[in-house]
Short mmCIF file of C-alpha atoms in Angstrom, two decimals:
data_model
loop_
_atom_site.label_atom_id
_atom_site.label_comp_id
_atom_site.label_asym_id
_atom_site.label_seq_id
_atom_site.Cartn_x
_atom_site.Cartn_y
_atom_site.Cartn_z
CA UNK A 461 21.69 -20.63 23.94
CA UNK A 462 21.04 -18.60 20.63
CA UNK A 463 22.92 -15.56 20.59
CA UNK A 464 21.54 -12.16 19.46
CA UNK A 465 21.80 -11.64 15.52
CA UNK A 466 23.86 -8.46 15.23
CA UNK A 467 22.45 -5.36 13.36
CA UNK A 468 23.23 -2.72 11.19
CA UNK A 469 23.50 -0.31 14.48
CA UNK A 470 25.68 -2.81 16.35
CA UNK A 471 28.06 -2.79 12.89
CA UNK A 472 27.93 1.01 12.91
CA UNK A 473 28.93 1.36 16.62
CA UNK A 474 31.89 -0.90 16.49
CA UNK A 475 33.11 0.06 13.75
CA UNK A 476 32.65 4.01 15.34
CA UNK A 477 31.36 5.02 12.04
CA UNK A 478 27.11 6.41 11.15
CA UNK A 479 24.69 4.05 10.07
CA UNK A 480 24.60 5.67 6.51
CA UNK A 481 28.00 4.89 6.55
CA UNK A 482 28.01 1.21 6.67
CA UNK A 483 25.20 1.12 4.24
CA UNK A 484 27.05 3.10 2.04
CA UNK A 485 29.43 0.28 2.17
CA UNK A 486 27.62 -2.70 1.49
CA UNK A 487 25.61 -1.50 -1.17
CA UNK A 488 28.85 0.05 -2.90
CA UNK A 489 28.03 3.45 -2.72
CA UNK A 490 29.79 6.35 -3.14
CA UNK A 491 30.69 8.91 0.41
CA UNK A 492 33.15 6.54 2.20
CA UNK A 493 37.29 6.39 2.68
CA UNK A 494 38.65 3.86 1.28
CA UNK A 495 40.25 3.25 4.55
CA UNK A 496 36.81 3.60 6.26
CA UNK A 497 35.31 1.46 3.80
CA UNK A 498 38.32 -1.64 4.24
CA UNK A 499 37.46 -1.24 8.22
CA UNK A 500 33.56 -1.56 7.93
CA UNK A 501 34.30 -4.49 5.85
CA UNK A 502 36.38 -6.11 8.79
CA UNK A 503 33.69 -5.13 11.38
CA UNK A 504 31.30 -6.81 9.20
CA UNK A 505 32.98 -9.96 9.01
CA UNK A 506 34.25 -9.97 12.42
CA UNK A 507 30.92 -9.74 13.50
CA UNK A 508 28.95 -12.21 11.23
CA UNK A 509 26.42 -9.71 10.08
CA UNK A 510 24.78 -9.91 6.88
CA UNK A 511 22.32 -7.10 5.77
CA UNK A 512 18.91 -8.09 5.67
CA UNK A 513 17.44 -8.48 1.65
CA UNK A 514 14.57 -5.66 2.73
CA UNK A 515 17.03 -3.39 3.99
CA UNK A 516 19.50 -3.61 1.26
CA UNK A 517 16.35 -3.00 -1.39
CA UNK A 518 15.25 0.41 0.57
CA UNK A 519 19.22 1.62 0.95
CA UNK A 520 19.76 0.61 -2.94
CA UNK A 521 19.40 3.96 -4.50
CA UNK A 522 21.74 6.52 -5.44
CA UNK A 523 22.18 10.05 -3.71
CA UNK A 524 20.06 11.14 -0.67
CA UNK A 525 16.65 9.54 -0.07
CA UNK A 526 13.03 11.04 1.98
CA UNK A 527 11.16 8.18 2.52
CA UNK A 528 7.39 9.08 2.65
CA UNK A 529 5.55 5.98 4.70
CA UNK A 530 1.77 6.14 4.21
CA UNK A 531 0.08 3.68 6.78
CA UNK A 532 -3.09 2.51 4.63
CA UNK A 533 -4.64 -0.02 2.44
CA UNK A 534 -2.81 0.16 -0.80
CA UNK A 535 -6.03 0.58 -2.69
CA UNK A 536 -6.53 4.12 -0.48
CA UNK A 537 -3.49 5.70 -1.86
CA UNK A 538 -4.55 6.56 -5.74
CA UNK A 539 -7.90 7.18 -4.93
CA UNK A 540 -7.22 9.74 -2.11
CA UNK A 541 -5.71 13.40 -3.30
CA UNK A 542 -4.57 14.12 0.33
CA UNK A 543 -1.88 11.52 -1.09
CA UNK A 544 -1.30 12.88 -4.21
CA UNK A 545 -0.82 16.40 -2.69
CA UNK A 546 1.58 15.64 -0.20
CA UNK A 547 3.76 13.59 -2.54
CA UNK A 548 3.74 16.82 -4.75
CA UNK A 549 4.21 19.02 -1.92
CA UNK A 550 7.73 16.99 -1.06
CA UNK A 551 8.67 16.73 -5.06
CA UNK A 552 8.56 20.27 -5.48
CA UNK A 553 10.72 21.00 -2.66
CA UNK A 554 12.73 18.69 -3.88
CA UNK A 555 13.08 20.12 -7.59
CA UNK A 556 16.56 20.98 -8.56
CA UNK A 557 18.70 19.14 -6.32
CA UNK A 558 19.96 15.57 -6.45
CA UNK A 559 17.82 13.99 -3.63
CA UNK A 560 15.20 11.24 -4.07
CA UNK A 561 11.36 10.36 -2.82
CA UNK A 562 11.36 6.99 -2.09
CA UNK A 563 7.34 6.30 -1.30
CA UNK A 564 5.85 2.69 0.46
CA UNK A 565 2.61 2.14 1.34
CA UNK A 566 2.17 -0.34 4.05
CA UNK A 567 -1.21 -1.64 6.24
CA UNK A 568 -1.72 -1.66 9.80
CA UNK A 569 0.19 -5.08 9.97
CA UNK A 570 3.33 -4.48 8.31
CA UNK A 571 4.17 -1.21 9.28
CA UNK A 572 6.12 -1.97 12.52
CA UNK A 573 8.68 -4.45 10.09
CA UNK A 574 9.26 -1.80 7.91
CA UNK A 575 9.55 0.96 10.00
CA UNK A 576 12.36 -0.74 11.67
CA UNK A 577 14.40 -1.29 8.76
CA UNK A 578 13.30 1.99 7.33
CA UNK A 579 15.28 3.32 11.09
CA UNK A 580 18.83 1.30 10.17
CA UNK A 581 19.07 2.56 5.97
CA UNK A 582 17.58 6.28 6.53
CA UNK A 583 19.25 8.79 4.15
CA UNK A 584 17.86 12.37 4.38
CA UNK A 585 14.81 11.28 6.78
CA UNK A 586 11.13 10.17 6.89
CA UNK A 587 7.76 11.49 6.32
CA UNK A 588 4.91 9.63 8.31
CA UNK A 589 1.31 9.89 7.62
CA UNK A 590 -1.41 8.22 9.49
CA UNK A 591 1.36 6.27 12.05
CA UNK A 592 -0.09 5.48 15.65
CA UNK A 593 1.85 7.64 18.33
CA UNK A 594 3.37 4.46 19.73
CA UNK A 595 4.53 3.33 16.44
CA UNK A 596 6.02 7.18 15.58
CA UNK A 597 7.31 7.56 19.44
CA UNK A 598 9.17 3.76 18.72
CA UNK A 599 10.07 5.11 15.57
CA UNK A 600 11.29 8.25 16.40
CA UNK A 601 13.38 6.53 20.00
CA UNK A 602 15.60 4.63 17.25
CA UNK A 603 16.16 7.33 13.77
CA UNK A 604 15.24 11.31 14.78
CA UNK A 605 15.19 12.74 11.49
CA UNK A 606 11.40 12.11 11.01
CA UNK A 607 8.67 14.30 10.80
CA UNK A 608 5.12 13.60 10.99
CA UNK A 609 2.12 15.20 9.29
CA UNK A 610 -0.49 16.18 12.05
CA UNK A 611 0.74 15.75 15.69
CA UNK A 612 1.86 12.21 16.99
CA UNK A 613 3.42 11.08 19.87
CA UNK A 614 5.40 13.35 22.60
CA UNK A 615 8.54 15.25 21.17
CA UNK A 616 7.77 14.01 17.40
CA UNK A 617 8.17 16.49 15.24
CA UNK A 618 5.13 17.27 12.74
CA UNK A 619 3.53 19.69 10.43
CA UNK A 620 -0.20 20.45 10.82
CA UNK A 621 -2.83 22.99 10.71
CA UNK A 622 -5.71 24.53 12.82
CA UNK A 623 -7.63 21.39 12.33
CA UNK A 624 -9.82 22.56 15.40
CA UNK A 625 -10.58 26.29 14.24
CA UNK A 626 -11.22 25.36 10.67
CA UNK A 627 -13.98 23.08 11.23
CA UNK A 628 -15.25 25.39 14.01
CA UNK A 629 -15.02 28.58 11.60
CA UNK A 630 -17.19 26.00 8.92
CA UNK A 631 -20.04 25.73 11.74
CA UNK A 632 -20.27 29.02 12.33
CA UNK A 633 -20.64 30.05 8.89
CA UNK A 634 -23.54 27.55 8.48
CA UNK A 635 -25.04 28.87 11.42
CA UNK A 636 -24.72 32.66 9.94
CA UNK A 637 -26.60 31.55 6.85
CA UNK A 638 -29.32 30.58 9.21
CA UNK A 639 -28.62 27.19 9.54
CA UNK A 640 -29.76 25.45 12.92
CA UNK A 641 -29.80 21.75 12.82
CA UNK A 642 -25.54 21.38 12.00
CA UNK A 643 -25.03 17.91 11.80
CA UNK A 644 -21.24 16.29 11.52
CA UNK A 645 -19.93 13.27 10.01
CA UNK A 646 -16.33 13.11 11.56
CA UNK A 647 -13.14 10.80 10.52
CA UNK A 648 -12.32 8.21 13.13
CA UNK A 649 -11.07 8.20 16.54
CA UNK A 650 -7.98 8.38 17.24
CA UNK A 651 -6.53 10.34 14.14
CA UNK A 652 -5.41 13.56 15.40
CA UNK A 653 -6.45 15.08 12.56
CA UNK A 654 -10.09 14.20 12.99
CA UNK A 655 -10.13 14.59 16.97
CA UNK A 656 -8.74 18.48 16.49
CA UNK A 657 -11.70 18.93 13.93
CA UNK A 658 -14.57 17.13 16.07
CA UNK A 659 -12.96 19.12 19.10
CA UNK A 660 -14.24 22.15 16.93
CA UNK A 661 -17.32 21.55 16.08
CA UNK A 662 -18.24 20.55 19.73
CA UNK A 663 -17.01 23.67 20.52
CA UNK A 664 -18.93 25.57 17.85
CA UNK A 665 -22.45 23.77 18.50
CA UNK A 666 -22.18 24.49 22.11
CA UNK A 667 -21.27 28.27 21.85
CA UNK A 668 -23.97 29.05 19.72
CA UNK A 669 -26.55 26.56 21.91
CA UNK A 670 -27.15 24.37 19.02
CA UNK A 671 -27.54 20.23 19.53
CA UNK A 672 -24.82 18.06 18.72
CA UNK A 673 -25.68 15.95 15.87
CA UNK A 674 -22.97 14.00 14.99
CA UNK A 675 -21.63 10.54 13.63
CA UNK A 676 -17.95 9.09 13.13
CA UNK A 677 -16.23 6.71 10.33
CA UNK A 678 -13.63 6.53 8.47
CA UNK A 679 -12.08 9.14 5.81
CA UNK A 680 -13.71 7.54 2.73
CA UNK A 681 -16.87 8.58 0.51
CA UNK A 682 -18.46 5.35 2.09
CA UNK A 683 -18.50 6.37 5.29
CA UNK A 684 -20.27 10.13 4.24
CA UNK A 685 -22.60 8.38 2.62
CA UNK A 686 -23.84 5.61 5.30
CA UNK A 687 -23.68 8.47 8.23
CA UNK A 688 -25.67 10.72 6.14
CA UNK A 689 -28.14 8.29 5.52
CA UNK A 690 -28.31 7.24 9.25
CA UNK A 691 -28.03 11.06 10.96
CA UNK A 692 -30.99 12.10 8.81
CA UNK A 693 -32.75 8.73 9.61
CA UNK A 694 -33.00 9.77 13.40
CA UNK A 695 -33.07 13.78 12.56
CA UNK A 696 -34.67 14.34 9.40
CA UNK A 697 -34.59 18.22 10.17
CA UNK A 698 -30.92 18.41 9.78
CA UNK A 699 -30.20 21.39 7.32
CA UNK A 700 -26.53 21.07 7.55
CA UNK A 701 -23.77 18.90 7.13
CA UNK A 702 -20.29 20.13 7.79
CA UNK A 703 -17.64 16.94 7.23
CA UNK A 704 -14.48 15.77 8.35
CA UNK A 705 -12.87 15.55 4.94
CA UNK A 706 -13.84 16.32 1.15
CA UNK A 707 -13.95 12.66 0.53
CA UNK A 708 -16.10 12.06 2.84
CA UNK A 709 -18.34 14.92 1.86
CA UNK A 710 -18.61 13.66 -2.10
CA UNK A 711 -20.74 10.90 0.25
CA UNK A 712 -22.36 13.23 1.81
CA UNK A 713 -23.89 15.27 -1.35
CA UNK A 714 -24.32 11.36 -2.94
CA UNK A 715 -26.79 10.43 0.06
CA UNK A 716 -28.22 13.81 0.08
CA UNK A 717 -29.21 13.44 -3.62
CA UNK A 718 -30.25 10.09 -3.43
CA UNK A 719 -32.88 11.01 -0.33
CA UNK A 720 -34.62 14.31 -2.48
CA UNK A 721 -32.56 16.22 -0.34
CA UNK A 722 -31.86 19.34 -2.60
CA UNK A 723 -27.68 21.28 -2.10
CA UNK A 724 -27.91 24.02 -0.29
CA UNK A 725 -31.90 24.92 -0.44
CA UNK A 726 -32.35 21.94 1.77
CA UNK A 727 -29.07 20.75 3.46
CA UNK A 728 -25.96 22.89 2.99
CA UNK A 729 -22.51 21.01 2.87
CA UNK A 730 -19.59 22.03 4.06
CA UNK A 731 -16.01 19.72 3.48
CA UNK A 732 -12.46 19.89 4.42
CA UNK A 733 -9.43 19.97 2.74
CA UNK A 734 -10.44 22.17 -0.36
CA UNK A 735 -8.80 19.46 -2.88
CA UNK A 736 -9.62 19.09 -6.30
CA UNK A 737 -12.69 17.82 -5.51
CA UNK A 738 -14.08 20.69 -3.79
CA UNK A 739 -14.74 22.90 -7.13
CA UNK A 740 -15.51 19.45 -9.37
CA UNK A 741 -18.90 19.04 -7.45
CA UNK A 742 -21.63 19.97 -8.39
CA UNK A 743 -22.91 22.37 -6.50
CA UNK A 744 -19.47 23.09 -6.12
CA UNK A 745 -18.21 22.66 -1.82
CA UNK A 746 -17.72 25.14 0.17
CA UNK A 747 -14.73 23.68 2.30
CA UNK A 748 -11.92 24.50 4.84
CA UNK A 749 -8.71 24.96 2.71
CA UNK A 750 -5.81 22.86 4.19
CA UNK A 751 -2.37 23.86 2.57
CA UNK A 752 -0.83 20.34 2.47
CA UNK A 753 1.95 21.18 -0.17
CA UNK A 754 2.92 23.84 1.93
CA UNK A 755 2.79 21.65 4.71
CA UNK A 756 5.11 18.61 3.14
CA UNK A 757 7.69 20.85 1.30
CA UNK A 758 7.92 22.69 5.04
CA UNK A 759 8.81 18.66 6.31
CA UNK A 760 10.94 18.12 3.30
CA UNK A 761 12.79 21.46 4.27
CA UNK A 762 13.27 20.91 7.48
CA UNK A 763 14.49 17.18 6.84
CA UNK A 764 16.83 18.21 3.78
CA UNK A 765 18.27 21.35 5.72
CA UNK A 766 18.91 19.09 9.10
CA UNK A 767 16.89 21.74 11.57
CA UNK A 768 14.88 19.72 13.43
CA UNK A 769 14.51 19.20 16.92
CA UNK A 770 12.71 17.45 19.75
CA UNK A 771 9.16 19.30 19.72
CA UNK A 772 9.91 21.22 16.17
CA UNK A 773 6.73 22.16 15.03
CA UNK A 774 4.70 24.28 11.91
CA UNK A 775 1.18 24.92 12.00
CA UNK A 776 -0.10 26.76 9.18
CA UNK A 777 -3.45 28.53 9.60
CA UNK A 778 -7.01 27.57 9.01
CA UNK A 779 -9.03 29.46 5.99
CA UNK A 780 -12.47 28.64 4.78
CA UNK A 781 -13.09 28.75 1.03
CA UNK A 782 -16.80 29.85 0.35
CA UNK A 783 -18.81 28.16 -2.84
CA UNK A 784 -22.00 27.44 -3.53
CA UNK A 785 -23.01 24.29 -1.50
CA UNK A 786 -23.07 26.74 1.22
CA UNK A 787 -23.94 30.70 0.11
CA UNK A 788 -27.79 30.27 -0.06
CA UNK A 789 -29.65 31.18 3.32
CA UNK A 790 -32.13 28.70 4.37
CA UNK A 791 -35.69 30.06 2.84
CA UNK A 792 -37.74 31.26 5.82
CA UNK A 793 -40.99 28.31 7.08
#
């Protein structure tokens, strides 16, 4: 019968050494006895295992490494700030010292394979964005210095934000402007992110005895832009939109224009995120301001400095930034 292919972990626990260890050996690296080093190399042999060519391409750098995993289509990644930002967020906390930002961007598909090799070469620790919470709770059973950005699965540790309160605090502004037909386009299912922020807008439209007018999609301007056109299809006396993200508000404003639909006299807009895009519109978008530098040096910290924990947590607080696709008050019938 075939017998089971040894790993890097299996090398590491005979050989009573850490995993960074023996990878620190094969790829020649410096931070290993030479004694240590000559013993690896007999565990190694003794055992037959030879690193796999993936494995030895992620653990070839030099110094200390945060891998940032984005689970998307590749095409997503330059064409979404949220990206941008939280890359700059974990180079700036970086700045100054020797470590690295090692950054892959992997679909649905392949995530699971690299993960796992990802958990057998991990230097500093990992940064996860948009990972399932079976594929971060698998993950995080097998490497523990990981750290998530928005809650995943059980004991994960993450960074996040009042997702809920934020888009609840965007309703009720609307609604104080004299807005009364609040319509949402939310991100999909599923994401925490965009479950928190429907979560608050139910909440919002129900306290204040307002209908729930509401569509979901993905994060992209598409999806703003087809749910706009649909929601004021079936209620063409919407005179607000709040949505889930600025991206998919830049949809929004498109299909608003597009229908005679005039920012805010007719329909006021409302994003979230309060990214670059949110002062380049025209009118310029009122939108929930989500700190995500702040939120991915706080994961770099906490990775570089070794303080996490099962259930470590930082949630930093939501803020509304008011502009002008929001300040004017619905004229009066």
């Amino acid at each position: 019968m075939p017998t089971k292919r040894s790993t890097l972990a299996d090398v590491a626990a005979a050989a009573g050494v850490s995993k960074a260890a023996v990878s620190r050996v094969v790829n020649d690296a410096p931070g290993v006895a030479p004694e240590t080093r000559e013993h690896v190399r007999r565990v190694i042999e003794r055992l037959g295992w030879r690193p796999d060519p993936v494995a030895r391409a992620l653990a070839s750098g030099h110094g200390d490494v945060i891998e940032l995993v984005v689970v998307d289509d590749a095409s997503c990644f330059g064409r979404n700030p949220y990206y941008g930002r939280v890359t700059a967020g974990v180079l700036l906390e970086l700045a100054g010292g020797n470590a690295q930002l090692r950054v892959h961007v992997i679909d649905e598909a392949g995530a699971p394979s690299l993960l796992a090799t990802i958990a057998d070469t991990v230097s500093l620790g990992v940064l996860l964005l948009n990972v399932s919470p079976k594929l971060a709770a698998d993950f995080y059973a097998r490497c523990d210095r990981v750290v998530t950005m928005g809650p995943s699965a059980p004991r994960v540790p993450y960074v996040d934000m009042e997702n809920a309160a934020g888009l609840e605090h965007a309703a009720r502004h609307l609604h104080e402007t004299g807005r009364r037909r609040i319509a949402a386009v939310h991100g999909q299912e599923g994401n925490p992110c965009a479950d928190a922020r429907r979560e608050g807008y139910g909440r919002a439209v129900r306290d204040l005895g307002l209908p729930d007018i509401s569509a979901i999609g993905k994060f992209r301007p598409e999806a703003g832009y087809e749910l706009t056109q649909r929601l004021l299809a079936e209620e063409p006396t919407i005179d607000a939109i709040v949505a889930g993200c600025d991206l998919m508000a830049t949809g929004v404003v498109r299909a608003l224009s597009h229908l005679g639909r005039r920012v805010p006299h007719d329909v006021a807009v409302v994003g979230f995120d309060n990214c670059i895009i949110a002062s380049s519109l025209t009118p310029a978008l009122t939108s929930v301001h989500q700190p995500v530098e702040e939120m991915a040096a706080a994961a770099t910290r906490a990775l570089v400095n070794r303080t996490l924990a099962p259930h470590w947590r930082v949630v930093f607080p939501a803020e509304l930034r008011i502009r002008e696709s929001s300040t004017s008050s619905k004229p009066d019938a």
